[in-house]
C-alpha positions as YAML, in Angstrom:
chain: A
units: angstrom
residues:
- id: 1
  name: UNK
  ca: [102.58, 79.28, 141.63]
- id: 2
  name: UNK
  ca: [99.41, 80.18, 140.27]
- id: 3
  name: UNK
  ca: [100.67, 80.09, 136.41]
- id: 4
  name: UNK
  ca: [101.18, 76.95, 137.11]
- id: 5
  name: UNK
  ca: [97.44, 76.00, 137.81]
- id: 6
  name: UNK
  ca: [95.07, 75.01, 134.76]
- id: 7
  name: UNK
  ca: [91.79, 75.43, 135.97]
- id: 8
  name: UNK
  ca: [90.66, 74.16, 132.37]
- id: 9
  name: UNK
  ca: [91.83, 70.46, 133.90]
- id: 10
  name: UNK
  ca: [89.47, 68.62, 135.69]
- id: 11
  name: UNK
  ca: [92.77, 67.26, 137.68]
- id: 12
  name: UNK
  ca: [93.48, 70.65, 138.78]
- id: 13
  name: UNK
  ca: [89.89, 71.92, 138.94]
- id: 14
  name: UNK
  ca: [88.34, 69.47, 140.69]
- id: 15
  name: UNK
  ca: [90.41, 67.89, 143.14]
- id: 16
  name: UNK
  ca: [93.59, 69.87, 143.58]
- id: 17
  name: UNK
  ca: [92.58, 73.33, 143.65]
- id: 18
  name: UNK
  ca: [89.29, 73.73, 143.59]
- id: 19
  name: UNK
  ca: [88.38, 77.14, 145.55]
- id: 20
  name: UNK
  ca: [91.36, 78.46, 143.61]
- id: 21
  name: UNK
  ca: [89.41, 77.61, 140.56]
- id: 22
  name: UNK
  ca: [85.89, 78.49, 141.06]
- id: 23
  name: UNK
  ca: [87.08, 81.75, 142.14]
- id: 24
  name: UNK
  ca: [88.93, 82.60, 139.22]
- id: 25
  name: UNK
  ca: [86.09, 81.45, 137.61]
- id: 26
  name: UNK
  ca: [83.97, 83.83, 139.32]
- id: 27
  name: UNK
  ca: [85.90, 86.52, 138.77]
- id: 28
  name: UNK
  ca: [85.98, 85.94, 134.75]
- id: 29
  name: UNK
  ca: [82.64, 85.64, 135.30]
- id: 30
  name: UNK
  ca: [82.22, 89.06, 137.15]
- id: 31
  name: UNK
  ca: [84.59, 91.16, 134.67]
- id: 32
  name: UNK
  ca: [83.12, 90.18, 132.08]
- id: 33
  name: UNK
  ca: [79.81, 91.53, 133.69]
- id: 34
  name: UNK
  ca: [81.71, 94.86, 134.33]
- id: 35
  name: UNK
  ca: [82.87, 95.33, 130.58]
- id: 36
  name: UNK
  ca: [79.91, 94.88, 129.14]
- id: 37
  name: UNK
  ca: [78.25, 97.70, 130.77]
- id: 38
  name: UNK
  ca: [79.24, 100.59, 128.37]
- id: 39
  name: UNK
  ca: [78.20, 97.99, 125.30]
- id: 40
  name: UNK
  ca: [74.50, 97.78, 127.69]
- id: 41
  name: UNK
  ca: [73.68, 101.23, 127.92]
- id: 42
  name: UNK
  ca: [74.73, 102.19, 124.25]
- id: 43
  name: UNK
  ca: [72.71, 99.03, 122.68]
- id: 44
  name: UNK
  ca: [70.25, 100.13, 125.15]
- id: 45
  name: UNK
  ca: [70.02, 104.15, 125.17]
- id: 46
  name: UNK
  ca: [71.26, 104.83, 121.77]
- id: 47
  name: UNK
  ca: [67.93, 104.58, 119.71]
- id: 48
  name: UNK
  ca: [66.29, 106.63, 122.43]
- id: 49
  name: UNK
  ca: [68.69, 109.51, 122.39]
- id: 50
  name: UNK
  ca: [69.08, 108.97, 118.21]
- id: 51
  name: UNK
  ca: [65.01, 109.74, 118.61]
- id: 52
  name: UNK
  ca: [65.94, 112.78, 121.51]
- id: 53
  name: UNK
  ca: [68.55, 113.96, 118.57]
- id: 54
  name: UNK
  ca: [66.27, 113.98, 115.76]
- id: 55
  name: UNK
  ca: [63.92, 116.36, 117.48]
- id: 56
  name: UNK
  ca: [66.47, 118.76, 118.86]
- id: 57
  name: UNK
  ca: [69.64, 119.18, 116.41]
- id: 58
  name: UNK
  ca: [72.42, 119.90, 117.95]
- id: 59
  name: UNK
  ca: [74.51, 117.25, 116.48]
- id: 60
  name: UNK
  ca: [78.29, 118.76, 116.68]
- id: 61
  name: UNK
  ca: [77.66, 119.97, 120.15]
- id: 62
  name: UNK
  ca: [76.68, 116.36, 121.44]
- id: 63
  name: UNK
  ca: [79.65, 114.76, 119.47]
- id: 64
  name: UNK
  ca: [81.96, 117.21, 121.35]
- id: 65
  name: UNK
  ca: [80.34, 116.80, 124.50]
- id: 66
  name: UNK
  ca: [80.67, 113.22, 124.33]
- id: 67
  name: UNK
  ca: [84.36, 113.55, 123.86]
- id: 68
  name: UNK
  ca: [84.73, 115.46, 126.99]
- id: 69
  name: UNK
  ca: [82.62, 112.90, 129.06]
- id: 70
  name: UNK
  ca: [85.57, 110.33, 127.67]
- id: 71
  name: UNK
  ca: [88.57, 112.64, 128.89]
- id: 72
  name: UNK
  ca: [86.26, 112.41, 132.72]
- id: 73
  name: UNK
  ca: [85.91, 108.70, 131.83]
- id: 74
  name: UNK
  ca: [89.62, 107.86, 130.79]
- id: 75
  name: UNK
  ca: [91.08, 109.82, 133.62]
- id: 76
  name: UNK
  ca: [89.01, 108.30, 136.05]
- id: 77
  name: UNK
  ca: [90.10, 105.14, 135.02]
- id: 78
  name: UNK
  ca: [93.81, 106.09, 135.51]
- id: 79
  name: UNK
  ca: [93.66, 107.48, 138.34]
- id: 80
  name: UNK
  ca: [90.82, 106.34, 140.75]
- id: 81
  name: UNK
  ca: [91.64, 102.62, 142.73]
- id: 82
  name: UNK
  ca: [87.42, 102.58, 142.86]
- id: 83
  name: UNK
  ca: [84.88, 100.39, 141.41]
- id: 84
  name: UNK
  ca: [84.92, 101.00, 137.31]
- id: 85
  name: UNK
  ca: [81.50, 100.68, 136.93]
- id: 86
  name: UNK
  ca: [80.69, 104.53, 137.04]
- id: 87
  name: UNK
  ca: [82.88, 105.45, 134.49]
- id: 88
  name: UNK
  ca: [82.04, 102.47, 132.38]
- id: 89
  name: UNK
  ca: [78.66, 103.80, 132.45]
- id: 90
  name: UNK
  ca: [79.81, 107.39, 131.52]
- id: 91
  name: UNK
  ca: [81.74, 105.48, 128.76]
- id: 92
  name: UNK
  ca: [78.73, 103.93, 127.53]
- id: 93
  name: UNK
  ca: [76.93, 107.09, 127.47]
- id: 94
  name: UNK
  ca: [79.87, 108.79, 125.81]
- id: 95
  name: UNK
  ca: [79.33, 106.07, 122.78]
- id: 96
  name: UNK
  ca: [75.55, 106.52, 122.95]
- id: 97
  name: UNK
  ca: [75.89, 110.37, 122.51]
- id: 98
  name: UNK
  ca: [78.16, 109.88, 119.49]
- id: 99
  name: UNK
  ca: [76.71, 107.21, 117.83]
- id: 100
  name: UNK
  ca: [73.15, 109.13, 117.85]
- id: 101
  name: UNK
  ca: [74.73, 111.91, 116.34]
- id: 102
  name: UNK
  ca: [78.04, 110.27, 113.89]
- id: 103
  name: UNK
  ca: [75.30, 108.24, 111.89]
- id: 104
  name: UNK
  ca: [72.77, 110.53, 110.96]
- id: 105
  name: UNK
  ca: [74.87, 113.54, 110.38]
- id: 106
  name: UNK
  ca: [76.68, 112.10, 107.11]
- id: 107
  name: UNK
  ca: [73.56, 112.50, 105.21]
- id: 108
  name: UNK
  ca: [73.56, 116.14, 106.26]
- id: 109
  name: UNK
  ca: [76.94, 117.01, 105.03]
- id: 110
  name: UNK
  ca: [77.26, 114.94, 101.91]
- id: 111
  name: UNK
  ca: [75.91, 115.32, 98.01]
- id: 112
  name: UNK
  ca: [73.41, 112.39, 98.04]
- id: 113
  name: UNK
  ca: [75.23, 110.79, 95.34]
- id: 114
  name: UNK
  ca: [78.18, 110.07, 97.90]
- id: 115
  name: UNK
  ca: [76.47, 109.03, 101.04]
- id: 116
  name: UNK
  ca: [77.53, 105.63, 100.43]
- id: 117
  name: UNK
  ca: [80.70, 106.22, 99.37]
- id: 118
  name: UNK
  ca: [80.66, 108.96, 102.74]
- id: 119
  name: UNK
  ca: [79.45, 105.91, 105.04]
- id: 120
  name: UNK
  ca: [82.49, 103.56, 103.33]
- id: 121
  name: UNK
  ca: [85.28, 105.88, 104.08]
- id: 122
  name: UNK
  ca: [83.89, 106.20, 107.58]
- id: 123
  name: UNK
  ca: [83.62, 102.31, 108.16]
- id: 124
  name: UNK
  ca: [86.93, 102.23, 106.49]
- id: 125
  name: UNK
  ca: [88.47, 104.84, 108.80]
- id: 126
  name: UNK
  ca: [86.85, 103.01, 112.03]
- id: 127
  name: UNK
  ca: [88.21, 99.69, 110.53]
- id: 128
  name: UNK
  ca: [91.78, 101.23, 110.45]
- id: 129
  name: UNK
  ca: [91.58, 102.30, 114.32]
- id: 130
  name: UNK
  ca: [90.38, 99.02, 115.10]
- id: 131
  name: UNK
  ca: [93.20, 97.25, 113.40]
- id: 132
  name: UNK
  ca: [96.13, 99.99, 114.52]
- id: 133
  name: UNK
  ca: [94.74, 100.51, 117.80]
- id: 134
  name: UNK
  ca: [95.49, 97.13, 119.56]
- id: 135
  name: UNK
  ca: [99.10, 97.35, 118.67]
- id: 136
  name: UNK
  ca: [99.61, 100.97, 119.82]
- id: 137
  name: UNK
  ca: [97.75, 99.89, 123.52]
- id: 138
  name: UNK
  ca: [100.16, 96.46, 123.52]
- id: 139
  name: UNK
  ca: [103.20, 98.72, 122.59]
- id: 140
  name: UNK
  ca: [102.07, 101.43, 125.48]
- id: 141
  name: UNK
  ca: [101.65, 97.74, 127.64]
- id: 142
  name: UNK
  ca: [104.95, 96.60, 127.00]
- id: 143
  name: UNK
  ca: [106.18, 99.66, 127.62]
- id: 144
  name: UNK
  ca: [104.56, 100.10, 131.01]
- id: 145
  name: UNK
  ca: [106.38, 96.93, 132.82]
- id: 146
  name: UNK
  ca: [103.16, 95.11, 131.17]
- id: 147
  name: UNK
  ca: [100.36, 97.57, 133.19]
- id: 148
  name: UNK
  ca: [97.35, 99.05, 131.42]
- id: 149
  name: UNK
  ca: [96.93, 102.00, 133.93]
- id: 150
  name: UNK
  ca: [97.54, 104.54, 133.96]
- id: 151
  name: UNK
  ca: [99.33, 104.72, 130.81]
- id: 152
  name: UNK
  ca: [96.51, 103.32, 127.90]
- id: 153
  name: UNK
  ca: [93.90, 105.14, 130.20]
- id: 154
  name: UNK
  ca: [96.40, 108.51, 129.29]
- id: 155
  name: UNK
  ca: [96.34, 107.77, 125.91]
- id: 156
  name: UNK
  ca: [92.88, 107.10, 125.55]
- id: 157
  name: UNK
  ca: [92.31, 110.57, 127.30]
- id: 158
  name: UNK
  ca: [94.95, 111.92, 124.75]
- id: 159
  name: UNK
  ca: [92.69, 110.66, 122.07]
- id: 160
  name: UNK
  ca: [89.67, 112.37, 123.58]
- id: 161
  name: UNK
  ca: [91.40, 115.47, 123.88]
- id: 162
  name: UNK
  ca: [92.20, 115.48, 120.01]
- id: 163
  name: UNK
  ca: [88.21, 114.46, 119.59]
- id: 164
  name: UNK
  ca: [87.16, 117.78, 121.84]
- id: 165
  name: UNK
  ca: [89.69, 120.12, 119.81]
- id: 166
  name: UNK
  ca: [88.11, 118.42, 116.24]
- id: 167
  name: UNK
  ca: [84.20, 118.74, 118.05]
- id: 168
  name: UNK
  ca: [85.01, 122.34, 118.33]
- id: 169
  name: UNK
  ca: [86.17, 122.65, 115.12]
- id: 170
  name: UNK
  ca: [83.48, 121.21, 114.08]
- id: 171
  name: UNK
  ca: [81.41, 123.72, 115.81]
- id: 172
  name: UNK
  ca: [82.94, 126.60, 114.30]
- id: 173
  name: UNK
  ca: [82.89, 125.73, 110.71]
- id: 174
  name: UNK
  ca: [79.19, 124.26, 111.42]
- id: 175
  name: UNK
  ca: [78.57, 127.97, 112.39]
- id: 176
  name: UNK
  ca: [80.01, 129.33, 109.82]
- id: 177
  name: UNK
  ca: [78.06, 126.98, 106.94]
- id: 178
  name: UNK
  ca: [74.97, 127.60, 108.06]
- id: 179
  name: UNK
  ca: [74.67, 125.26, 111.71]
- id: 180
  name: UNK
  ca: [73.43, 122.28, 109.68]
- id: 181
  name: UNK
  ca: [74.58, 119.89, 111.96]
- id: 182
  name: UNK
  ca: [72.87, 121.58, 114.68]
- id: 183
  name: UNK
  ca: [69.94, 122.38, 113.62]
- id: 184
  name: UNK
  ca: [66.89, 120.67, 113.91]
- id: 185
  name: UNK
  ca: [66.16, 118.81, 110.67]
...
């Protein structure tokens, strides 16, 4: 059977199976293209909409906007047999938009004497998701008869459901104190 195949032996790469091998290894190869692309256009696009931002406010309407791109994104992803590129590249927009708008908005909302400690919590909150995260997604795996989709993809668009109801939130009490966040600065 295939398990059975190290490609990472020159035995098995080079003389017993080598088509089998240099296809897997272009299809490594190719994934790993495909993945990257939402980490491409948020490296890429996030200082020019952070610029875009800075000129037109709207801060806690972009960060809830970007959560709704993710729920089109994540159920996409569950539910389409298609390429993933498109929605990777809504995905990467999705970060771009909050990025541009997470980072400078502390500043905003803060006492200056407690934008570090502000930035600290938040890297310490990010941190925490980053650590929990993986073990929710294998437990939703295992779960699953070891598949990924649908099921992460829904709980990834559960996640970005509770990030539109806290954007709107956000919204309201921005209103109500004065738009800061969403007002040109």
């Amino acid at each position: 059977t295939s398990s059975n195949v190290d490609c990472t032996d020159t035995f098995w790469s080079k003389f017993c199976t080598f088509d089998y091998c240099k296809a897997q290894q272009t299809a490594t190869e190719k994934s790993g293209r495909i993945m990257s692309i939402s980490y491409f256009f948020s490296a890429t696009f996030s200082p020019i909409f952070g610029y875009l931002v800075d000129k037109i406010g709207r801060r806690a309407i972009i960060a809830s906007f970007a959560s709704v791109l993710l729920i089109g994104v994540h159920l996409s992803l569950a539910m389409l047999t298609s390429s993933p590129v498109f929605p990777l590249v809504g995905q990467g927009l999705a970060y771009t938009f909050f990025a541009s708008v997470i980072w400078p908005s502390v500043p905003l909302t803060v006492s200056e004497n407690l934008v570090g400690t502000a930035f600290g919590t938040i890297v310490a909150i990010q941190n925490i998701g980053l650590a929990v995260f993986p073990m929710v997604i294998a437990y939703i795996y295992t779960l699953s008869d070891d598949h990924y989709i649908p099921n992460v993809e829904y709980f990834f668009v559960a996640c970005a459901i509770c990030g539109t109801i806290v954007g709107i939130l956000l919204n309201i009490f921005d209103r109500r104190n004065g738009s800061i966040l969403n007002k040109v600065q």
